[in-house]
Amino acid sequence: MPLLTVGHRGLMGVEPENTLRSFRRAERDGVDVVELDLHLSKDGHLVVMHDATVDRTTDGTGRIGDLTLAELRGLDAGLGERVPVFAEAVGAVGLPVQAEIKDRAAARALAAAIGELAAHHRVRVISFHDEALRETRHLLPGVPLALVTGASTASAPERAAALGAEMISCELARLDADTVRRARAAGVEVIAWAVNTRAELARVRELGLDGVVTDRPEIVRAARAAAAAG
C-alpha cells in the first residue's frame, strides 16, 4: 500500500516554511498533500504561519493577532518571500491541502474561506484542538477532518471517532501498535509526524501506517520508490 506523503509546511527542511515557495517546492518534489498552518491577523485575514508570533520565521516581531495584513505583508518570511494568506496558498498548488487551525475563531474564518473558494474537495481541516474540529464539523459537515496529537496520542483514536474525524496525525515517537490497532478498529486512518529519516520511515512501515508528514524531499522520494517496488 503506497504511503500518503504530506509536505510539512511545504517542505520546510529545504525552503522557508509556510511560504508559497515552500508549497510549490513540495508539489514539484512529488508530495501528495501540502500541510499549512493558519492564524487570524488583527483585521481578520487567514494568515499562513505556524507560530502565534512572527519572530521565529520573519524579520519582524510581535503577535500575528496584533498585526494587520498590510503590516504582515511588509515582513520577509525567508528568501524574500512574503507571508501568504490561505487563498494564495490554495491557489499556488494543485494539490490537496491540510489546513491546521488553532481555535474556533479560525475554524469559522476557514469555513467561510473554503466556501468562497469552493475548495471543499481539496481541503482537510486539521487541529490539535477538539473544539476547533467540532466547530468545523458543525459548519462544514462534509469536509474531512484530522485530529493532530502529540502528548495526547494514546487517546487519539477515541477522540477522533467522537469528533467525526477520519484521520489522526500523531507524533511518531509517541505512537505505538496498540494505538494503531484501536484506530483501525474505529475506521480511522493513521499518519505520523515528522518523519525525516530512513529509520523513522522504517518505523512507519513497521507500524503499518497510512502516511507520513515530512520536511524532507528525500523521504518523499523514498516513500515513492518503495511504493513502485511493491
PDB file of C-alpha atoms in Angstrom:
ATOM      1  CA  MET A   1       0.000   0.000   0.000  1.00  0.00           C
ATOM      2  CA  PRO A   2       1.536   3.372  -1.015  1.00  0.00           C
ATOM      3  CA  LEU A   3       2.161   5.815   1.817  1.00  0.00           C
ATOM      4  CA  LEU A   4       0.425   9.170   1.686  1.00  0.00           C
ATOM      5  CA  THR A   5       3.142  11.854   1.734  1.00  0.00           C
ATOM      6  CA  VAL A   6       2.293  15.175   3.379  1.00  0.00           C
ATOM      7  CA  GLY A   7       4.676  18.088   2.896  1.00  0.00           C
ATOM      8  CA  HIS A   8       5.100  19.740   6.314  1.00  0.00           C
ATOM      9  CA  ARG A   9       4.552  23.492   5.924  1.00  0.00           C
ATOM     10  CA  GLY A  10       5.502  22.861   2.299  1.00  0.00           C
ATOM     11  CA  LEU A  11       8.908  21.245   2.534  1.00  0.00           C
ATOM     12  CA  MET A  12      10.312  23.188   5.447  1.00  0.00           C
ATOM     13  CA  GLY A  13      13.537  21.214   5.571  1.00  0.00           C
ATOM     14  CA  VAL A  14      14.686  22.852   2.340  1.00  0.00           C
ATOM     15  CA  GLU A  15      12.566  26.009   1.939  1.00  0.00           C
ATOM     16  CA  PRO A  16      11.203  28.772   4.216  1.00  0.00           C
ATOM     17  CA  GLU A  17       8.235  27.186   5.946  1.00  0.00           C
ATOM     18  CA  ASN A  18       4.644  28.133   5.128  1.00  0.00           C
ATOM     19  CA  THR A  19       5.586  30.204   2.077  1.00  0.00           C
ATOM     20  CA  LEU A  20       4.380  29.905  -1.496  1.00  0.00           C
ATOM     21  CA  ARG A  21       7.919  28.933  -2.442  1.00  0.00           C
ATOM     22  CA  SER A  22       7.810  26.034   0.011  1.00  0.00           C
ATOM     23  CA  PHE A  23       4.390  24.843  -1.191  1.00  0.00           C
ATOM     24  CA  ARG A  24       5.464  24.924  -4.830  1.00  0.00           C
ATOM     25  CA  ARG A  25       8.655  23.042  -3.979  1.00  0.00           C
ATOM     26  CA  ALA A  26       6.614  20.379  -2.198  1.00  0.00           C
ATOM     27  CA  GLU A  27       4.389  19.919  -5.240  1.00  0.00           C
ATOM     28  CA  ARG A  28       7.401  19.812  -7.566  1.00  0.00           C
ATOM     29  CA  ASP A  29       9.075  17.165  -5.377  1.00  0.00           C
ATOM     30  CA  GLY A  30       6.050  14.911  -5.556  1.00  0.00           C
ATOM     31  CA  VAL A  31       4.189  15.119  -2.239  1.00  0.00           C
ATOM     32  CA  ASP A  32       0.552  14.034  -2.244  1.00  0.00           C
ATOM     33  CA  VAL A  33      -0.705  16.734   0.117  1.00  0.00           C
ATOM     34  CA  VAL A  34       0.550  20.117   1.353  1.00  0.00           C
ATOM     35  CA  GLU A  35       0.142  20.948   5.051  1.00  0.00           C
ATOM     36  CA  LEU A  36      -0.036  24.537   6.314  1.00  0.00           C
ATOM     37  CA  ASP A  37      -0.925  26.457   9.476  1.00  0.00           C
ATOM     38  CA  LEU A  38      -3.379  29.311   9.924  1.00  0.00           C
ATOM     39  CA  HIS A  39      -3.816  32.244  12.286  1.00  0.00           C
ATOM     40  CA  LEU A  40      -6.044  35.306  12.147  1.00  0.00           C
ATOM     41  CA  SER A  41      -4.464  38.719  11.623  1.00  0.00           C
ATOM     42  CA  LYS A  42      -5.663  41.740  13.582  1.00  0.00           C
ATOM     43  CA  ASP A  43      -8.027  42.610  10.738  1.00  0.00           C
ATOM     44  CA  GLY A  44      -9.381  39.078  10.381  1.00  0.00           C
ATOM     45  CA  HIS A  45      -7.389  37.616   7.493  1.00  0.00           C
ATOM     46  CA  LEU A  46      -6.354  33.949   7.490  1.00  0.00           C
ATOM     47  CA  VAL A  47      -2.569  34.186   7.565  1.00  0.00           C
ATOM     48  CA  VAL A  48      -0.367  31.190   6.808  1.00  0.00           C
ATOM     49  CA  MET A  49       2.117  30.860   9.675  1.00  0.00           C
ATOM     50  CA  HIS A  50       2.796  28.258  12.346  1.00  0.00           C
ATOM     51  CA  ASP A  51       3.630  30.294  15.442  1.00  0.00           C
ATOM     52  CA  ALA A  52       1.353  32.813  17.124  1.00  0.00           C
ATOM     53  CA  THR A  53       4.167  35.357  16.726  1.00  0.00           C
ATOM     54  CA  VAL A  54       6.186  36.378  13.675  1.00  0.00           C
ATOM     55  CA  ASP A  55       9.547  36.408  15.470  1.00  0.00           C
ATOM     56  CA  ARG A  56      10.915  32.996  14.501  1.00  0.00           C
ATOM     57  CA  THR A  57      10.007  32.878  10.818  1.00  0.00           C
ATOM     58  CA  THR A  58      10.207  36.519   9.688  1.00  0.00           C
ATOM     59  CA  ASP A  59      12.359  39.601  10.205  1.00  0.00           C
ATOM     60  CA  GLY A  60       9.644  41.170  12.363  1.00  0.00           C
ATOM     61  CA  THR A  61       8.417  40.899  15.933  1.00  0.00           C
ATOM     62  CA  GLY A  62       5.039  40.649  17.587  1.00  0.00           C
ATOM     63  CA  ARG A  63       1.871  38.578  17.689  1.00  0.00           C
ATOM     64  CA  ILE A  64       0.049  37.871  14.440  1.00  0.00           C
ATOM     65  CA  GLY A  65      -3.203  38.861  16.118  1.00  0.00           C
ATOM     66  CA  ASP A  66      -1.779  42.310  16.873  1.00  0.00           C
ATOM     67  CA  LEU A  67      -0.672  42.979  13.268  1.00  0.00           C
ATOM     68  CA  THR A  68      -2.767  43.883  10.228  1.00  0.00           C
ATOM     69  CA  LEU A  69      -2.386  42.034   6.965  1.00  0.00           C
ATOM     70  CA  ALA A  70      -0.655  45.062   5.487  1.00  0.00           C
ATOM     71  CA  GLU A  71       1.883  45.005   8.321  1.00  0.00           C
ATOM     72  CA  LEU A  72       2.421  41.279   7.890  1.00  0.00           C
ATOM     73  CA  ARG A  73       2.902  41.741   4.160  1.00  0.00           C
ATOM     74  CA  GLY A  74       5.831  44.023   4.887  1.00  0.00           C
ATOM     75  CA  LEU A  75       7.806  41.231   6.559  1.00  0.00           C
ATOM     76  CA  ASP A  76      10.358  38.925   4.953  1.00  0.00           C
ATOM     77  CA  ALA A  77       9.333  35.320   5.597  1.00  0.00           C
ATOM     78  CA  GLY A  78      12.633  33.967   4.225  1.00  0.00           C
ATOM     79  CA  LEU A  79      14.469  34.386   0.920  1.00  0.00           C
ATOM     80  CA  GLY A  80      12.343  37.421   0.150  1.00  0.00           C
ATOM     81  CA  GLU A  81       9.060  35.515   0.477  1.00  0.00           C
ATOM     82  CA  ARG A  82       6.031  37.340   1.868  1.00  0.00           C
ATOM     83  CA  VAL A  83       3.569  35.972   4.391  1.00  0.00           C
ATOM     84  CA  PRO A  84       0.738  34.410   2.355  1.00  0.00           C
ATOM     85  CA  VAL A  85      -2.951  34.194   3.118  1.00  0.00           C
ATOM     86  CA  PHE A  86      -4.932  30.988   2.796  1.00  0.00           C
ATOM     87  CA  ALA A  87      -6.445  31.745  -0.614  1.00  0.00           C
ATOM     88  CA  GLU A  88      -2.990  32.374  -2.076  1.00  0.00           C
ATOM     89  CA  ALA A  89      -1.652  29.108  -0.716  1.00  0.00           C
ATOM     90  CA  VAL A  90      -4.563  27.135  -2.160  1.00  0.00           C
ATOM     91  CA  GLY A  91      -4.105  28.908  -5.485  1.00  0.00           C
ATOM     92  CA  ALA A  92      -0.335  28.286  -5.600  1.00  0.00           C
ATOM     93  CA  VAL A  93      -0.622  24.495  -5.938  1.00  0.00           C
ATOM     94  CA  GLY A  94      -2.987  21.974  -7.427  1.00  0.00           C
ATOM     95  CA  LEU A  95      -2.621  19.526  -4.555  1.00  0.00           C
ATOM     96  CA  PRO A  96      -4.975  18.741  -1.701  1.00  0.00           C
ATOM     97  CA  VAL A  97      -4.284  20.813   1.421  1.00  0.00           C
ATOM     98  CA  GLN A  98      -4.261  20.013   5.129  1.00  0.00           C
ATOM     99  CA  ALA A  99      -5.086  23.282   6.901  1.00  0.00           C
ATOM    100  CA  GLU A 100      -4.251  23.406  10.601  1.00  0.00           C
ATOM    101  CA  ILE A 101      -6.246  25.702  12.839  1.00  0.00           C
ATOM    102  CA  LYS A 102      -5.750  26.546  16.492  1.00  0.00           C
ATOM    103  CA  ASP A 103      -9.175  27.707  17.710  1.00  0.00           C
ATOM    104  CA  ARG A 104     -12.869  28.165  16.930  1.00  0.00           C
ATOM    105  CA  ALA A 105     -12.448  31.680  15.517  1.00  0.00           C
ATOM    106  CA  ALA A 106     -10.039  30.347  12.908  1.00  0.00           C
ATOM    107  CA  ALA A 107     -12.470  27.488  12.240  1.00  0.00           C
ATOM    108  CA  ARG A 108     -15.210  29.970  11.388  1.00  0.00           C
ATOM    109  CA  ALA A 109     -12.935  32.039   9.150  1.00  0.00           C
ATOM    110  CA  LEU A 110     -11.630  28.930   7.397  1.00  0.00           C
ATOM    111  CA  ALA A 111     -15.125  27.586   6.821  1.00  0.00           C
ATOM    112  CA  ALA A 112     -16.064  30.860   5.132  1.00  0.00           C
ATOM    113  CA  ALA A 113     -12.900  30.823   3.015  1.00  0.00           C
ATOM    114  CA  ILE A 114     -13.430  27.229   1.897  1.00  0.00           C
ATOM    115  CA  GLY A 115     -16.933  28.169   0.828  1.00  0.00           C
ATOM    116  CA  GLU A 116     -15.776  31.253  -1.086  1.00  0.00           C
ATOM    117  CA  LEU A 117     -13.073  29.264  -2.864  1.00  0.00           C
ATOM    118  CA  ALA A 118     -15.342  26.251  -3.481  1.00  0.00           C
ATOM    119  CA  ALA A 119     -12.443  24.228  -2.058  1.00  0.00           C
ATOM    120  CA  HIS A 120     -14.427  21.625  -0.125  1.00  0.00           C
ATOM    121  CA  HIS A 121     -12.956  18.850  -2.277  1.00  0.00           C
ATOM    122  CA  ARG A 122      -9.346  19.955  -1.694  1.00  0.00           C
ATOM    123  CA  VAL A 123      -9.097  20.842   1.983  1.00  0.00           C
ATOM    124  CA  ARG A 124      -8.856  18.662   5.080  1.00  0.00           C
ATOM    125  CA  VAL A 125      -9.114  20.689   8.289  1.00  0.00           C
ATOM    126  CA  ILE A 126      -6.705  19.524  10.976  1.00  0.00           C
ATOM    127  CA  SER A 127      -6.106  20.596  14.559  1.00  0.00           C
ATOM    128  CA  PHE A 128      -4.714  19.627  17.947  1.00  0.00           C
ATOM    129  CA  HIS A 129      -7.839  21.198  19.447  1.00  0.00           C
ATOM    130  CA  ASP A 130     -11.064  19.215  19.693  1.00  0.00           C
ATOM    131  CA  GLU A 131     -13.223  22.337  19.934  1.00  0.00           C
ATOM    132  CA  ALA A 132     -11.836  23.711  16.664  1.00  0.00           C
ATOM    133  CA  LEU A 133     -12.645  20.468  14.863  1.00  0.00           C
ATOM    134  CA  ARG A 134     -16.071  20.303  16.496  1.00  0.00           C
ATOM    135  CA  GLU A 135     -16.832  23.811  15.212  1.00  0.00           C
ATOM    136  CA  THR A 136     -15.611  22.851  11.738  1.00  0.00           C
ATOM    137  CA  ARG A 137     -17.774  19.738  11.673  1.00  0.00           C
ATOM    138  CA  HIS A 138     -20.786  21.896  12.576  1.00  0.00           C
ATOM    139  CA  LEU A 139     -20.053  24.483   9.885  1.00  0.00           C
ATOM    140  CA  LEU A 140     -18.803  22.140   7.155  1.00  0.00           C
ATOM    141  CA  PRO A 141     -20.383  18.714   7.657  1.00  0.00           C
ATOM    142  CA  GLY A 142     -18.838  17.245   4.510  1.00  0.00           C
ATOM    143  CA  VAL A 143     -15.247  18.432   4.873  1.00  0.00           C
ATOM    144  CA  PRO A 144     -12.769  15.790   6.092  1.00  0.00           C
ATOM    145  CA  LEU A 145     -11.062  16.295   9.439  1.00  0.00           C
ATOM    146  CA  ALA A 146      -7.900  15.065  11.102  1.00  0.00           C
ATOM    147  CA  LEU A 147      -7.028  15.218  14.788  1.00  0.00           C
ATOM    148  CA  VAL A 148      -3.356  16.067  15.356  1.00  0.00           C
ATOM    149  CA  THR A 149      -1.750  14.746  18.534  1.00  0.00           C
ATOM    150  CA  GLY A 150       1.499  14.846  20.440  1.00  0.00           C
ATOM    151  CA  ALA A 151       1.379  14.022  24.144  1.00  0.00           C
ATOM    152  CA  SER A 152      -2.283  13.012  23.808  1.00  0.00           C
ATOM    153  CA  THR A 153      -1.616  10.400  21.097  1.00  0.00           C
ATOM    154  CA  ALA A 154      -2.758   7.489  23.281  1.00  0.00           C
ATOM    155  CA  SER A 155      -6.341   8.842  23.298  1.00  0.00           C
ATOM    156  CA  ALA A 156      -6.370   9.864  19.624  1.00  0.00           C
ATOM    157  CA  PRO A 157      -8.496   7.044  18.118  1.00  0.00           C
ATOM    158  CA  GLU A 158     -11.399   7.508  20.521  1.00  0.00           C
ATOM    159  CA  ARG A 159     -11.302  11.318  20.338  1.00  0.00           C
ATOM    160  CA  ALA A 160     -11.184  11.252  16.536  1.00  0.00           C
ATOM    161  CA  ALA A 161     -14.148   8.913  16.354  1.00  0.00           C
ATOM    162  CA  ALA A 162     -16.149  11.153  18.691  1.00  0.00           C
ATOM    163  CA  LEU A 163     -15.338  14.203  16.538  1.00  0.00           C
ATOM    164  CA  GLY A 164     -16.144  12.505  13.258  1.00  0.00           C
ATOM    165  CA  ALA A 165     -12.512  12.818  12.153  1.00  0.00           C
ATOM    166  CA  GLU A 166     -11.449  10.225   9.602  1.00  0.00           C
ATOM    167  CA  MET A 167      -7.732  10.580  10.278  1.00  0.00           C
ATOM    168  CA  ILE A 168      -5.276  11.072  13.119  1.00  0.00           C
ATOM    169  CA  SER A 169      -1.872  12.679  12.592  1.00  0.00           C
ATOM    170  CA  CYS A 170       0.278  11.589  15.521  1.00  0.00           C
ATOM    171  CA  GLU A 171       3.776  12.348  16.736  1.00  0.00           C
ATOM    172  CA  LEU A 172       5.723   9.288  15.628  1.00  0.00           C
ATOM    173  CA  ALA A 173       7.737   8.990  18.836  1.00  0.00           C
ATOM    174  CA  ARG A 174       4.503   8.621  20.840  1.00  0.00           C
ATOM    175  CA  LEU A 175       2.747   6.217  18.502  1.00  0.00           C
ATOM    176  CA  ASP A 176       2.546   2.507  19.307  1.00  0.00           C
ATOM    177  CA  ALA A 177       0.947  -0.589  17.842  1.00  0.00           C
ATOM    178  CA  ASP A 178      -1.973  -0.546  20.286  1.00  0.00           C
ATOM    179  CA  THR A 179      -2.969   2.980  19.276  1.00  0.00           C
ATOM    180  CA  VAL A 180      -2.805   1.978  15.616  1.00  0.00           C
ATOM    181  CA  ARG A 181      -4.922  -1.112  16.339  1.00  0.00           C
ATOM    182  CA  ARG A 182      -7.599   0.945  18.080  1.00  0.00           C
ATOM    183  CA  ALA A 183      -7.615   3.467  15.224  1.00  0.00           C
ATOM    184  CA  ARG A 184      -8.102   0.656  12.717  1.00  0.00           C
ATOM    185  CA  ALA A 185     -10.980  -0.715  14.792  1.00  0.00           C
ATOM    186  CA  ALA A 186     -12.591   2.747  14.727  1.00  0.00           C
ATOM    187  CA  GLY A 187     -12.121   3.087  10.962  1.00  0.00           C
ATOM    188  CA  VAL A 188      -9.637   5.944  11.393  1.00  0.00           C
ATOM    189  CA  GLU A 189      -6.553   6.398   9.188  1.00  0.00           C
ATOM    190  CA  VAL A 190      -3.196   6.995  10.891  1.00  0.00           C
ATOM    191  CA  ILE A 191      -0.344   9.189   9.661  1.00  0.00           C
ATOM    192  CA  ALA A 192       2.720  10.316  11.619  1.00  0.00           C
ATOM    193  CA  TRP A 193       4.836  13.432  12.001  1.00  0.00           C
ATOM    194  CA  ALA A 194       7.543  14.367  11.484  1.00  0.00           C
ATOM    195  CA  VAL A 195       9.204  11.581   9.514  1.00  0.00           C
ATOM    196  CA  ASN A 196      12.588  12.883   8.363  1.00  0.00           C
ATOM    197  CA  THR A 197      14.990   9.925   8.456  1.00  0.00           C
ATOM    198  CA  ARG A 198      15.161   6.445   6.929  1.00  0.00           C
ATOM    199  CA  ALA A 199      14.921   4.968  10.432  1.00  0.00           C
ATOM    200  CA  GLU A 200      11.708   6.897  11.085  1.00  0.00           C
ATOM    201  CA  LEU A 201      10.320   5.802   7.721  1.00  0.00           C
ATOM    202  CA  ALA A 202      11.134   2.193   8.627  1.00  0.00           C
ATOM    203  CA  ARG A 203       9.225   2.614  11.899  1.00  0.00           C
ATOM    204  CA  VAL A 204       6.224   3.933   9.954  1.00  0.00           C
ATOM    205  CA  ARG A 205       6.260   0.796   7.820  1.00  0.00           C
ATOM    206  CA  GLU A 206       6.673  -1.432  10.870  1.00  0.00           C
ATOM    207  CA  LEU A 207       3.555   0.117  12.399  1.00  0.00           C
ATOM    208  CA  GLY A 208       1.656  -0.199   9.107  1.00  0.00           C
ATOM    209  CA  LEU A 209       0.683   3.475   8.946  1.00  0.00           C
ATOM    210  CA  ASP A 210      -1.191   5.169   6.118  1.00  0.00           C
ATOM    211  CA  GLY A 211       1.146   8.102   5.598  1.00  0.00           C
ATOM    212  CA  VAL A 212       3.918  10.421   6.695  1.00  0.00           C
ATOM    213  CA  VAL A 213       4.292  14.127   7.332  1.00  0.00           C
ATOM    214  CA  THR A 214       7.801  15.134   6.324  1.00  0.00           C
ATOM    215  CA  ASP A 215      10.109  18.123   5.929  1.00  0.00           C
ATOM    216  CA  ARG A 216      12.464  16.296   3.572  1.00  0.00           C
ATOM    217  CA  PRO A 217      12.319  15.643  -0.188  1.00  0.00           C
ATOM    218  CA  GLU A 218      14.446  12.501   0.161  1.00  0.00           C
ATOM    219  CA  ILE A 219      11.758  10.932   2.357  1.00  0.00           C
ATOM    220  CA  VAL A 220       9.153  11.725  -0.297  1.00  0.00           C
ATOM    221  CA  ARG A 221      11.373  10.011  -2.882  1.00  0.00           C
ATOM    222  CA  ALA A 222      11.994   7.005  -0.639  1.00  0.00           C
ATOM    223  CA  ALA A 223       8.287   6.535   0.032  1.00  0.00           C
ATOM    224  CA  ARG A 224       7.525   6.771  -3.689  1.00  0.00           C
ATOM    225  CA  ALA A 225      10.311   4.340  -4.587  1.00  0.00           C
ATOM    226  CA  ALA A 226       9.094   1.806  -2.038  1.00  0.00           C
ATOM    227  CA  ALA A 227       5.580   2.011  -3.457  1.00  0.00           C
ATOM    228  CA  ALA A 228       6.880   1.489  -7.002  1.00  0.00           C
ATOM    229  CA  ALA A 229       8.892  -1.537  -5.878  1.00  0.00           C
ATOM    230  CA  GLY A 230       5.746  -3.056  -4.455  1.00  0.00           C
TER     231      GLY A 230
END
